[in-house]
Coordinates of C-alpha atoms in Angstrom, one line a residue:
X1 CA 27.6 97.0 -12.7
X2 CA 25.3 100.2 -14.2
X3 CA 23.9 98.1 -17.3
X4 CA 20.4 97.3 -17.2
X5 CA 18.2 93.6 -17.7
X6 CA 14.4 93.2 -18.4
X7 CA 12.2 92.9 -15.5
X8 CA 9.4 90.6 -14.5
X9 CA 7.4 92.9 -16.5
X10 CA 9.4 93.7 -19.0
X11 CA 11.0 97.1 -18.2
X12 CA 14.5 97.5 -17.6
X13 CA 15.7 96.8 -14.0
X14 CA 19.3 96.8 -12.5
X15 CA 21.9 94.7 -13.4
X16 CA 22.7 93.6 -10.5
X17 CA 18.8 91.5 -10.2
X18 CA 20.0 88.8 -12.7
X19 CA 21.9 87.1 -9.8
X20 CA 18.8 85.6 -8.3
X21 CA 14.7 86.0 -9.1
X22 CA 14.2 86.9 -5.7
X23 CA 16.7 89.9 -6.5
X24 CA 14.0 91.7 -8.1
X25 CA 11.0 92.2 -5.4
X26 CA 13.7 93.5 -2.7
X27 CA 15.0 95.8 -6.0
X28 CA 11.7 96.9 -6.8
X29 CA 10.6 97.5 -3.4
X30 CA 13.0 98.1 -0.5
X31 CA 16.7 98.8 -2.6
X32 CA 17.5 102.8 -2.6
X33 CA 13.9 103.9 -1.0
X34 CA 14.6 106.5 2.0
X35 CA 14.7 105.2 5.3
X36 CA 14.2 107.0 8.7
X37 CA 12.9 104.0 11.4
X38 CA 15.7 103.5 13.8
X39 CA 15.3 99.7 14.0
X40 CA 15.1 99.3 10.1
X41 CA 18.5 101.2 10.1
X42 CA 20.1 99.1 12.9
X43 CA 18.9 95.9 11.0
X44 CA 20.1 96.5 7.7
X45 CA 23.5 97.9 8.9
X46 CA 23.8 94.7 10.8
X47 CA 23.0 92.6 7.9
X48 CA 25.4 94.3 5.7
X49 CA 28.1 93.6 8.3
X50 CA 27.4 89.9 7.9
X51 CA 27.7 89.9 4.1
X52 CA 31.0 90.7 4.4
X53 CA 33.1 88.3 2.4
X54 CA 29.5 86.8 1.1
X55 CA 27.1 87.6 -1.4
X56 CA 23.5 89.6 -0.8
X57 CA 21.9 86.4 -1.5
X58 CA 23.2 84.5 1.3
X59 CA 22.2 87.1 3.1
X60 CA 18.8 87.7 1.5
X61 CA 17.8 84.0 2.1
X62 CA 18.6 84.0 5.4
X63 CA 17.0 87.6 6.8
X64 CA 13.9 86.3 8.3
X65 CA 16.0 83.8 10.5
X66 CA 18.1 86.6 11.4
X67 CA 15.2 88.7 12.5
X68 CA 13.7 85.7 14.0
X69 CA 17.4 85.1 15.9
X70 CA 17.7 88.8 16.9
X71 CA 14.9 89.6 18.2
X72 CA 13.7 91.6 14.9
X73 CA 16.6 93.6 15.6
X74 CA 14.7 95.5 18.8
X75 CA 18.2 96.9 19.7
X76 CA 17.0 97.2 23.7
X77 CA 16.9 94.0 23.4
X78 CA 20.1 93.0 22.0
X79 CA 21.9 95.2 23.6
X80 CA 21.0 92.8 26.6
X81 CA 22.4 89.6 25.4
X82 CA 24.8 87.7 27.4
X83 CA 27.1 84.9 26.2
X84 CA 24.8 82.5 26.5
X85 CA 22.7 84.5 23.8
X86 CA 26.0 84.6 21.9
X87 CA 26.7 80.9 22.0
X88 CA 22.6 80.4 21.5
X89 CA 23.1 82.4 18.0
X90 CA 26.3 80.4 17.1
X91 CA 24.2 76.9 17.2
X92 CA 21.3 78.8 15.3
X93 CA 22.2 77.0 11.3
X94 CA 19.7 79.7 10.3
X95 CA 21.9 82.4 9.9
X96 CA 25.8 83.0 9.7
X97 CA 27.6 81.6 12.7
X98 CA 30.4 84.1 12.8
X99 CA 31.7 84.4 16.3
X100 CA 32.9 88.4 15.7
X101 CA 29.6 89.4 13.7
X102 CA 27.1 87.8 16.1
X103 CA 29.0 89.7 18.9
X104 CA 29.8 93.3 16.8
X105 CA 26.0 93.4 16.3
X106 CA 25.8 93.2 20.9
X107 CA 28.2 95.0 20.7
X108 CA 26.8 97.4 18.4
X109 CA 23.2 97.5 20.0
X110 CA 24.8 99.1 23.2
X111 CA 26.6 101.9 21.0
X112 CA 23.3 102.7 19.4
X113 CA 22.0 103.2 22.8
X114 CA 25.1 105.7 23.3
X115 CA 24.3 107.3 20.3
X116 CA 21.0 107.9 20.5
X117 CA 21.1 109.6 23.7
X118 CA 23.9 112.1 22.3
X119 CA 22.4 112.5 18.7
X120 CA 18.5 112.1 19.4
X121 CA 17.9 109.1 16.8
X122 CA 20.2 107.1 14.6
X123 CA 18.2 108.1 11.7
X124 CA 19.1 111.4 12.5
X125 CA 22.8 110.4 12.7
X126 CA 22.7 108.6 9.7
X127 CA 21.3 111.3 7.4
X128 CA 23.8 113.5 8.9
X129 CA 26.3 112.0 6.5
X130 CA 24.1 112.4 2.9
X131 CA 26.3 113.2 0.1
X132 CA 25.8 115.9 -2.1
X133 CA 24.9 115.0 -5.7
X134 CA 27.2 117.0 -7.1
X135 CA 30.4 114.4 -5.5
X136 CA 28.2 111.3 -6.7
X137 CA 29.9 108.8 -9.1
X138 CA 28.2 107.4 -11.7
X139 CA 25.4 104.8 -10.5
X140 CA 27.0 101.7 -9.1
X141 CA 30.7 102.2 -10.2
X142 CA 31.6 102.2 -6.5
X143 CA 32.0 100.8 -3.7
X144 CA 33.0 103.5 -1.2
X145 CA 32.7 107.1 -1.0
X146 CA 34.2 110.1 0.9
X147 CA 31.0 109.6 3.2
X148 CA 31.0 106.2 3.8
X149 CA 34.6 106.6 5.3
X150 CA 33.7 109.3 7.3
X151 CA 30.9 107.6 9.0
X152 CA 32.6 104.6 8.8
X153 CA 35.5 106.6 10.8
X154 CA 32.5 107.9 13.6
X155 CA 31.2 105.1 14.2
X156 CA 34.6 103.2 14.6
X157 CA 35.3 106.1 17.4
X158 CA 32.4 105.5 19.0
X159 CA 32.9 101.9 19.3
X160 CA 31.3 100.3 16.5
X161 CA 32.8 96.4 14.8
X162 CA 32.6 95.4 11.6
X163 CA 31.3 98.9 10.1
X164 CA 34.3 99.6 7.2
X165 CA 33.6 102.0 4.3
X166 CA 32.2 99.3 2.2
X167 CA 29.9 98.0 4.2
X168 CA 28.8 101.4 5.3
X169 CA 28.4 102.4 1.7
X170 CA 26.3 99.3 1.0
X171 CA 24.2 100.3 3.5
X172 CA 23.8 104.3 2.1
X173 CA 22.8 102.6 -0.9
X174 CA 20.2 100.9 0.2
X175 CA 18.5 103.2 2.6
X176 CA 18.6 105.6 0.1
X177 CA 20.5 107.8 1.4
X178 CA 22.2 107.9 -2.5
X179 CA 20.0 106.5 -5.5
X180 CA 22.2 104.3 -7.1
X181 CA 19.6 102.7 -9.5
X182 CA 21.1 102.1 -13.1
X183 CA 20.2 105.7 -15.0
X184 CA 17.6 103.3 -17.0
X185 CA 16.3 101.6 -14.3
X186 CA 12.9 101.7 -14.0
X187 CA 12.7 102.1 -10.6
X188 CA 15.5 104.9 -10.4
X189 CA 12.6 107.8 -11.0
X190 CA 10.6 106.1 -8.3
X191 CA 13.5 106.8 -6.0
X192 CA 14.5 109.8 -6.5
X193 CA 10.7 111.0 -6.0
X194 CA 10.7 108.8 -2.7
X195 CA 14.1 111.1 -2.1
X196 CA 12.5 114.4 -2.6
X197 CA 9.6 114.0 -0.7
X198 CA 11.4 112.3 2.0
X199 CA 11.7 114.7 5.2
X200 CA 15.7 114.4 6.4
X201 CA 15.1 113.8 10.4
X202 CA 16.8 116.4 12.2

């Protein structure tokens, strides 16, 4: 979806925001801005793993029982859990009680660990695998890209659950790592000038 609704003030905001009202903060304020924290990365990947076969908003509603449940996603820590964690998580009505999401994200803690000792940072990993403009689609007309698959692919080598090409490119979208704001979104501009100022971490 590329068309455009009014937002809370009026301007023109995503499509996507008329799903819910609480759409439009996490739009306006988080949605396509660059990120390079380590634990913010781990989190959202994580969370877009669980969406799959749900909607955003389920997932939305629920985040701050997940971080509550995960230990604010402090990877050292999950990467700890035992089964009794596992089966702790799966009694926890907070969040989604998925047997093989609540253990990829273990499971996926204790790669991150791996990875960061042979890439330096999983921000730096990440960024690694930022498209070029000139092979973007037109904003939000897909839902996977020759980049997602290949970190998709890497990470899948290295271990990783639950990490497929559309999840992954969920998760490029929305740590900016592409801006794929609506062309009149009023927050696309925003973006991009977050984009350009934003140092890639090596």
């Amino acid at each position: 979806m590329s068309n455009t609704i009014p937002g809370p003030d009026g301007k023109p905001r995503c499509g996507w925001c008329a799903a819910a009202p609480e759409f439009f903060p996490y739009h306006d304020k988080e949605w396509g801005f660059p990120v390079d924290n380590d634990q913010r990365l781990f989190e959202k990947i994580c969370l877009e793993s669980f969406q799959s076969g749900l909607s955003w908003r389920t997932i939305l509603a629920k985040r701050e029982n997940f971080r509550r449940a995960f230990d604010h996603f402090d990877f050292h820590k999950v990467a700890q859990y035992t089964d009794a964690d596992i089966e702790r998580l799966l009694k926890d009505a907070g969040i989604v009680r998925h047997r093989g999401k609540i253990e990829a994200v273990v499971n996926n803690a204790g790669k991150l660990l791996e990875l960061i000792k042979n890439e330096g940072s999983f921000a730096a990993y990440v960024w690694r695998f930022e498209p070029s403009e000139k092979v973007l689609t037109a904003p939000q007309t897909a839902s996977r890209s020759a980049a997602s698959e290949a970190m998709s692919k890497d990470l899948r080598k290295r271990g990783w659950k639950f990490v497929g090409p559309t999840t992954v490119y969920a998760f490029m979208q929305a740590m900016g790592l592409i801006n794929d704001h609506a062309e009149q979104c009023a927050l696309r501009l925003s973006v991009e000038n977050a984009r350009k100022k934003f140092k890639r971490p090596k």
